[in-house]
Amino acid sequence: MAEKGIHSLMEGTMERIRSMVDVNTIVGDPITTPDGTTLIPVSKVTFGFGAGGSDFQSRNAKDNTPLCFGGGGGSGVSIVPVGFLVVHEGNAHMLPVNMPAETSADRLIEMIPGAFNTVQNFVSKRRGAKEDGSAVEDAAEESVTEE
């Protein structure tokens, strides 16, 4: 009896969480402005759940009577907007909406688009330098001084 009770309790809790949170909650639908800039909303979702129960003998139960089950469960979801991923003319950067990142992992995630653009600019300049015959070292020095 307890296995069925706790199973249905946890299943109901998880189903409610699934109905509240999906991938579109974390990364929203892209918004394109008239000038061609694309904004993609990004949110941070945190959730948790717990469930518990117990089998017990009813006061008026006979010895052969199955045990009764009592239990409960709960869940919580927090959705916090983080910012917008802005894509314009092939360049991407994160535009934060709230306070700066609190953890190193959050800071790293915010830096990824900027780092990608820096590497892309460096490679583009290096290729351009090779094609027009100028020194590769000059292109590398320019890229480093831009940062």
Backbone as JSON, one array per atom type, in Angstrom:
{
  "sequence": "MAEKGIHSLMEGTMERIRSMVDVNTIVGDPITTPDGTTLIPVSKVTFGFGAGGSDFQSRNAKDNTPLCFGGGGGSGVSIVPVGFLVVHEGNAHMLPVNMPAETSADRLIEMIPGAFNTVQNFVSKRRGAKEDGSAVEDAAEESVTEE",
  "N": [[0.83, -1.19, 0.0], [1.94, 1.24, 0.82], [3.92, 1.71, -1.1], [2.43, 2.26, -3.42], [1.08, 4.54, -2.55], [3.15, 6.47, -1.93], [4.38, 6.56, -4.39], [2.36, 7.56, -6.13], [2.05, 10.02, -4.92], [4.57, 11.29, -5.27], [4.64, 11.22, -8.06], [2.49, 12.9, -8.74], [3.45, 15.34, -7.7], [5.78, 15.79, -9.28], [4.58, 15.96, -11.8], [3.16, 18.34, -11.6], [5.3, 20.15, -11.4], [6.47, 19.74, -13.93], [4.44, 20.81, -15.51], [4.66, 23.5, -14.94], [7.28, 24.29, -15.62], [9.21, 24.42, -18.52], [11.41, 24.05, -21.39], [11.11, 26.5, -22.71], [10.73, 28.24, -20.66], [13.24, 28.75, -19.63], [14.97, 29.51, -21.81], [13.7, 31.88, -23.73], [11.33, 32.69, -26.41], [12.74, 33.94, -29.42], [13.08, 37.44, -30.13], [12.77, 39.64, -32.73], [13.99, 42.7, -33.81], [13.14, 45.66, -35.79], [15.57, 46.55, -36.99], [17.01, 44.26, -37.37], [18.24, 43.11, -35.19], [18.41, 40.48, -32.87], [16.84, 39.44, -29.95], [17.1, 37.31, -27.26], [15.42, 36.12, -24.6], [16.66, 35.07, -21.41], [16.38, 33.0, -18.6], [16.78, 32.08, -15.13], [16.08, 29.09, -13.59], [14.98, 27.57, -10.69], [14.19, 24.75, -8.82], [12.52, 22.62, -6.46], [11.52, 19.7, -4.66], [9.68, 17.69, -2.34], [8.66, 14.75, -0.63], [6.86, 12.6, 1.52], [5.88, 9.89, 3.66], [3.89, 7.56, 5.62], [3.12, 4.32, 6.89], [0.45, 3.15, 8.87], [-1.34, 1.66, 11.6], [-4.8, 1.52, 11.89], [-6.92, 2.75, 14.54], [-9.22, 1.27, 15.1], [-8.8, -1.06, 13.74], [-8.67, -4.5, 12.79], [-6.47, -7.33, 13.32], [-5.77, -8.44, 10.78], [-6.23, -6.46, 8.98], [-5.34, -4.27, 6.28], [-2.62, -1.92, 6.38], [-2.93, 1.63, 6.93], [-2.23, 4.51, 4.91], [-0.53, 7.56, 5.14], [0.43, 10.7, 3.95], [2.37, 13.35, 2.43], [3.27, 16.02, 0.21], [5.27, 18.45, -1.48], [6.23, 21.29, -3.5], [8.41, 23.72, -5.0], [9.04, 26.52, -7.11], [11.27, 28.75, -8.61], [11.63, 31.46, -10.72], [13.84, 33.49, -12.29], [14.6, 36.32, -14.13], [17.49, 36.55, -16.15], [18.81, 37.85, -18.27], [19.29, 39.14, -21.61], [20.2, 37.54, -24.58], [21.88, 39.08, -27.02], [21.93, 39.37, -30.43], [23.5, 40.74, -33.11], [24.29, 41.65, -36.32], [25.99, 39.39, -36.68], [27.43, 39.38, -34.32], [27.42, 38.47, -30.89], [26.27, 39.12, -27.61], [25.83, 39.16, -24.03], [23.27, 40.76, -22.35], [22.82, 41.77, -19.28], [20.06, 41.72, -16.97], [19.66, 42.09, -14.29], [21.39, 42.27, -11.12], [25.02, 41.89, -11.1], [26.67, 38.75, -11.86], [26.65, 36.24, -9.32], [28.11, 33.97, -8.76], [31.07, 32.15, -9.75], [30.57, 30.4, -11.87], [28.27, 31.53, -13.03], [29.37, 33.97, -13.88], [31.19, 33.06, -15.77], [29.48, 31.96, -17.71], [28.24, 34.31, -18.6], [30.4, 35.5, -19.85], [30.98, 34.0, -22.11], [29.76, 34.63, -24.76], [31.12, 37.09, -25.37], [33.81, 36.28, -25.36], [33.76, 34.51, -27.47], [33.23, 36.28, -29.59], [35.59, 37.82, -29.53], [37.55, 35.92, -30.24], [36.58, 35.27, -32.76], [36.86, 37.75, -34.1], [39.66, 38.01, -34.0], [40.48, 35.8, -35.55], [39.32, 36.51, -38.0], [40.72, 38.9, -38.61], [43.26, 37.87, -38.82], [43.04, 36.14, -41.01], [42.43, 38.04, -42.97], [44.8, 39.49, -43.0], [46.6, 37.62, -44.04], [45.57, 37.29, -46.6], [45.85, 39.84, -47.85], [48.55, 40.22, -47.79], [49.87, 41.54, -45.69], [51.63, 41.61, -42.53], [51.19, 38.88, -40.31], [51.67, 39.13, -37.62], [51.1, 41.81, -37.04], [48.3, 41.88, -37.19], [47.65, 40.22, -35.06], [48.67, 41.7, -32.9], [47.02, 43.98, -33.03], [44.54, 42.9, -32.37], [44.94, 42.13, -29.71], [45.41, 44.59, -28.48], [42.92, 45.82, -28.73], [41.29, 44.78, -26.76]],
  "CA": [[0.0, 0.0, 0.0], [2.78, 2.44, 0.94], [4.61, 1.97, -2.38], [1.48, 2.91, -4.31], [0.8, 5.86, -2.0], [4.28, 7.39, -2.1], [4.6, 6.67, -5.83], [1.38, 8.5, -6.69], [2.33, 11.32, -4.32], [5.71, 11.87, -5.97], [4.26, 11.4, -9.46], [1.67, 14.11, -8.8], [4.31, 16.5, -7.48], [6.61, 15.99, -10.47], [3.71, 16.38, -12.91], [2.88, 19.77, -11.41], [6.52, 20.87, -11.75], [6.58, 19.69, -15.39], [3.46, 21.71, -16.13], [5.08, 24.89, -14.72], [8.6, 24.58, -16.16], [9.67, 23.74, -19.71], [12.6, 24.7, -21.94], [10.8, 27.88, -23.07], [10.82, 29.06, -19.46], [14.64, 29.1, -19.44], [15.36, 30.28, -22.99], [12.44, 32.29, -24.33], [11.22, 32.84, -27.86], [13.52, 35.08, -29.93], [12.38, 38.65, -30.54], [13.57, 40.31, -33.76], [13.65, 44.11, -33.95], [13.15, 46.08, -37.2], [16.92, 46.71, -37.54], [17.63, 42.95, -37.54], [18.79, 42.62, -33.92], [17.61, 39.43, -32.25], [16.93, 39.37, -28.49], [16.62, 36.02, -26.74], [15.37, 36.18, -23.14], [17.23, 33.94, -20.69], [16.0, 33.02, -17.19], [17.35, 31.05, -14.25], [14.98, 28.37, -12.96], [15.38, 26.72, -9.56], [13.02, 24.07, -8.28], [12.77, 21.54, -5.52], [10.31, 19.03, -4.2], [9.85, 16.7, -1.29], [7.48, 13.95, -0.34], [7.08, 11.64, 2.58], [4.66, 9.22, 4.11], [4.06, 6.52, 6.63], [2.05, 3.33, 7.08], [0.07, 3.05, 10.28], [-2.48, 0.82, 11.92], [-5.97, 2.28, 12.35], [-7.28, 2.43, 15.94], [-10.28, 0.26, 15.15], [-8.49, -2.12, 12.79], [-8.41, -5.85, 13.26], [-5.09, -7.73, 13.04], [-5.55, -8.75, 9.37], [-6.58, -5.3, 8.17], [-4.16, -3.61, 5.71], [-2.2, -0.66, 7.02], [-3.34, 2.88, 6.29], [-1.1, 5.32, 4.46], [-0.7, 9.01, 5.22], [1.63, 11.34, 3.41], [2.22, 14.69, 1.87], [4.37, 16.44, -0.66], [5.24, 19.86, -1.87], [7.28, 21.7, -4.43], [8.56, 25.16, -5.18], [9.74, 26.91, -8.33], [11.69, 30.15, -8.66], [12.07, 31.85, -12.06], [14.46, 34.81, -12.2], [15.19, 36.73, -15.42], [18.93, 36.78, -16.1], [19.17, 38.86, -19.24], [18.98, 38.88, -23.0], [21.29, 37.27, -25.5], [21.67, 40.03, -28.11], [22.66, 38.99, -31.64], [23.38, 41.82, -34.09], [25.31, 41.61, -37.36], [26.92, 38.31, -36.45], [28.05, 39.47, -33.0], [26.52, 38.13, -29.79], [26.71, 39.44, -26.25], [24.81, 39.02, -23.01], [22.84, 42.01, -21.73], [22.21, 41.36, -18.02], [18.9, 42.49, -16.54], [19.73, 42.37, -12.86], [22.7, 42.39, -10.5], [26.07, 41.06, -11.7], [26.69, 37.34, -11.46], [27.06, 36.0, -7.94], [29.05, 32.85, -8.67], [32.04, 32.05, -10.84], [29.93, 29.73, -13.0], [27.42, 32.52, -13.68], [30.25, 34.93, -14.57], [31.74, 32.37, -16.93], [28.42, 31.87, -18.71], [28.06, 35.64, -19.16], [31.57, 35.87, -20.64], [31.13, 33.15, -23.3], [29.56, 35.33, -26.05], [32.19, 38.07, -25.59], [35.02, 35.55, -25.69], [33.54, 33.99, -28.83], [33.39, 37.41, -30.52], [37.0, 38.18, -29.56], [38.25, 34.9, -31.03], [36.12, 35.41, -34.14], [37.52, 38.94, -34.65], [41.07, 37.7, -34.15], [40.63, 34.91, -36.71], [38.98, 37.29, -39.2], [41.83, 39.8, -38.91], [44.41, 37.05, -39.22], [42.79, 35.71, -42.39], [42.54, 39.23, -43.81], [46.21, 39.84, -43.1], [47.24, 36.66, -44.92], [45.09, 37.5, -47.97], [46.36, 41.07, -48.48], [50.01, 40.22, -47.76], [50.46, 42.21, -44.54], [52.2, 40.7, -41.54], [50.25, 38.25, -39.4], [51.94, 39.65, -36.28], [50.39, 43.08, -36.87], [46.9, 41.59, -36.92], [47.57, 39.67, -33.71], [48.88, 42.8, -31.96], [45.83, 44.83, -33.04], [43.47, 42.2, -31.65], [45.24, 42.16, -28.3], [45.27, 45.96, -27.97], [41.52, 46.19, -28.71], [40.68, 44.33, -25.52]],
  "C": [[0.87, 1.25, 0.0], [3.48, 2.75, -0.37], [3.69, 2.67, -3.35], [1.22, 4.34, -3.84], [1.92, 6.85, -2.24], [4.57, 7.59, -3.58], [3.63, 7.67, -6.44], [1.59, 9.91, -6.15], [3.47, 12.02, -5.05], [5.39, 12.12, -7.45], [3.43, 12.67, -9.64], [2.49, 15.38, -8.62], [5.16, 16.8, -8.7], [5.78, 16.45, -11.67], [3.38, 17.87, -12.79], [4.1, 20.62, -11.75], [6.69, 20.89, -13.26], [5.62, 20.66, -16.07], [3.88, 23.19, -15.98], [6.36, 25.25, -15.46], [8.85, 23.75, -17.42], [10.85, 24.52, -20.28], [12.34, 26.16, -22.31], [10.78, 28.8, -21.86], [12.24, 29.55, -19.26], [15.14, 29.96, -20.59], [14.08, 30.6, -23.74], [12.47, 32.36, -25.84], [12.01, 34.06, -28.31], [12.61, 36.22, -30.37], [13.28, 39.36, -31.53], [13.07, 41.74, -33.92], [13.7, 44.5, -35.44], [14.55, 46.22, -37.8], [17.67, 45.38, -37.67], [18.27, 42.39, -36.29], [17.85, 41.58, -33.34], [17.89, 39.41, -30.75], [16.33, 38.05, -28.05], [16.62, 36.1, -25.22], [15.88, 34.9, -22.49], [16.87, 34.08, -19.21], [16.71, 31.9, -16.44], [16.18, 30.41, -13.51], [15.56, 27.47, -11.87], [14.11, 26.04, -9.05], [13.45, 22.98, -7.32], [11.45, 20.91, -5.12], [10.67, 18.03, -3.11], [8.55, 15.97, -1.06], [7.83, 12.96, 0.75], [5.77, 11.02, 3.02], [4.97, 8.13, 5.11], [2.86, 5.57, 6.6], [1.73, 3.29, 8.56], [-1.17, 2.19, 10.41], [-3.61, 1.72, 12.42], [-6.32, 1.85, 13.77], [-8.28, 1.28, 16.02], [-9.99, -0.94, 14.24], [-8.28, -3.45, 13.48], [-6.98, -6.22, 12.84], [-4.81, -7.95, 11.55], [-5.82, -7.56, 8.45], [-5.3, -4.67, 7.59], [-3.86, -2.29, 6.42], [-2.74, 0.53, 6.24], [-2.09, 3.66, 5.9], [-1.46, 6.79, 4.62], [0.58, 9.67, 4.73], [1.33, 12.71, 2.87], [3.43, 15.02, 1.01], [4.22, 17.91, -1.0], [6.38, 20.17, -2.81], [7.31, 23.22, -4.49], [9.38, 25.44, -6.42], [10.05, 28.4, -8.24], [12.2, 30.43, -10.07], [12.56, 33.29, -11.97], [15.02, 35.18, -13.58], [16.66, 37.06, -15.25], [19.33, 37.9, -17.05], [18.71, 38.48, -20.63], [20.26, 38.56, -23.74], [20.99, 38.13, -26.72], [22.55, 39.61, -29.28], [22.4, 40.08, -32.68], [24.57, 41.77, -35.04], [26.39, 40.57, -37.09], [27.64, 38.34, -35.11], [27.01, 39.18, -31.93], [27.12, 38.58, -28.48], [25.52, 39.33, -25.3], [24.53, 40.38, -22.4], [22.13, 41.64, -20.43], [21.06, 42.29, -17.63], [19.04, 42.92, -15.08], [21.18, 42.49, -12.39], [23.73, 41.52, -11.23], [26.05, 39.65, -11.14], [27.25, 37.17, -10.06], [28.11, 34.9, -7.83], [29.99, 32.86, -9.87], [31.42, 31.4, -12.07], [29.03, 30.71, -13.76], [28.25, 33.54, -14.45], [30.82, 34.32, -15.84], [30.71, 32.28, -18.05], [28.19, 33.22, -19.37], [29.2, 36.04, -20.08], [31.68, 35.11, -21.96], [30.87, 33.9, -24.6], [30.66, 36.35, -26.36], [33.49, 37.39, -26.0], [34.92, 34.99, -27.11], [33.76, 35.09, -29.85], [34.86, 37.82, -30.64], [37.8, 37.2, -30.41], [37.86, 35.04, -32.5], [36.77, 36.62, -34.81], [38.99, 38.69, -34.91], [41.3, 36.84, -35.39], [40.34, 35.67, -38.0], [40.13, 38.21, -39.59], [43.04, 39.02, -39.4], [44.24, 36.57, -40.65], [42.93, 36.87, -43.35], [43.98, 39.62, -44.01], [46.94, 38.89, -44.05], [46.84, 36.91, -46.38], [45.68, 38.74, -48.61], [47.87, 41.22, -48.34], [50.64, 40.92, -46.58], [50.87, 41.18, -43.49], [51.11, 40.17, -40.61], [50.43, 38.79, -37.98], [51.2, 40.95, -36.03], [48.93, 42.84, -36.53], [46.73, 41.06, -35.5], [47.74, 40.78, -32.68], [47.67, 43.71, -31.89], [44.72, 44.2, -32.23], [43.7, 42.26, -30.16], [45.04, 43.55, -27.74], [43.82, 46.42, -27.95], [40.84, 45.82, -27.41], [41.01, 45.31, -24.45]]
}
